[in-house]
Amino acid sequence: MSLAKKEFRNIRRGRISALREVRRQQRLRNNLERQLYRRLTSLFRKFVLTRAHLIKEYGVFDLNSSIQDLNEELLPTMSQHYRKIFRAVYQNANELHDRGKKEEEVFVMGRSIDFEAVIASYYSGRALVLSGITQRMANRVNRIIIEGRENNLTLAQISKNISDVVLPITRGRAATIARTETHNAASFANHSYYLAAQSNLGMSVVKQWVSTGDLRTRSSHAAANGQKRSMEEDFNIGGTPMGYAGDPKGGARNVINCRCVIIYADEQDVVLD
């Protein structure tokens, strides 16, 4: 692994404000989440309206080709979004420790890394989940068509039902997907950054779970607030081991709409509530 810029010996910051760190991470994630929400809303709307039109004009709907068509738009969209997240998170971490300038090549505190491998590793774990999203959406359209035909509805009526029923659902789904996928990818990116810093630069990194203290926070996540672990250890989230917020090991009940963040610090740093 080649050396770039100057050598870093530690990530020590001294006293760290948990509130300021949470706001910093959430500000970055919220901006990315809004971008993805707009893209997904447009993508899903186009899919639904196209299927409604095909039914109305030609009485045609093929489930498998519909799933394939949606995959061909959703998967590249998500791949590009993950890449944008990872670049933003890595750059944000570099600026936190070094005030580094943006570079074409991706660095971890001055050392180049195999960024493509990191992206591929994350995406490979999400592709099946994303394919499930497209299948559920196409299945919903298919059920409306089947029910409409069983009830002897006209093609125009079936088309209207597709628009009236599925379009409102897609907006909610777009919001949940944008929030969850952005948060989970950003959490993984942050974790991978500090894993690389610890492994490649010989740093001693600890991590601390910080929950969002409001009424929307899961009780198990609120109870985990302040847990501190080494990089290799899991947090205990309501009895479930998780390496970081958004870790798929936590299952859907712990990752969907989660807003918790992890603070990574030198073992001698002090995190202030």
Coordinates of C-alpha atoms in Angstrom, one line a residue, residues 48-49 52 140 144 156-171:
V48 CA -45.9 2.6 -11.9
L49 CA -47.3 5.0 -14.5
A52 CA -50.6 1.6 -15.7
R140 CA -48.2 -5.4 -5.8
I144 CA -54.1 -5.3 -8.5
A156 CA -59.0 1.8 -17.7
Q157 CA -60.3 1.0 -14.2
I158 CA -57.5 -1.4 -13.4
S159 CA -55.0 1.2 -14.7
K160 CA -56.5 3.8 -12.3
N161 CA -56.4 1.4 -9.4
I162 CA -52.6 0.9 -10.1
S163 CA -52.0 4.6 -9.9
D164 CA -54.3 5.3 -7.0
V165 CA -53.0 2.4 -4.8
V166 CA -49.4 1.9 -5.7
L167 CA -48.2 5.5 -6.2
P168 CA -48.9 6.6 -2.6
I169 CA -47.2 3.5 -1.3
T170 CA -44.1 4.2 -3.4
R171 CA -43.6 7.6 -1.8

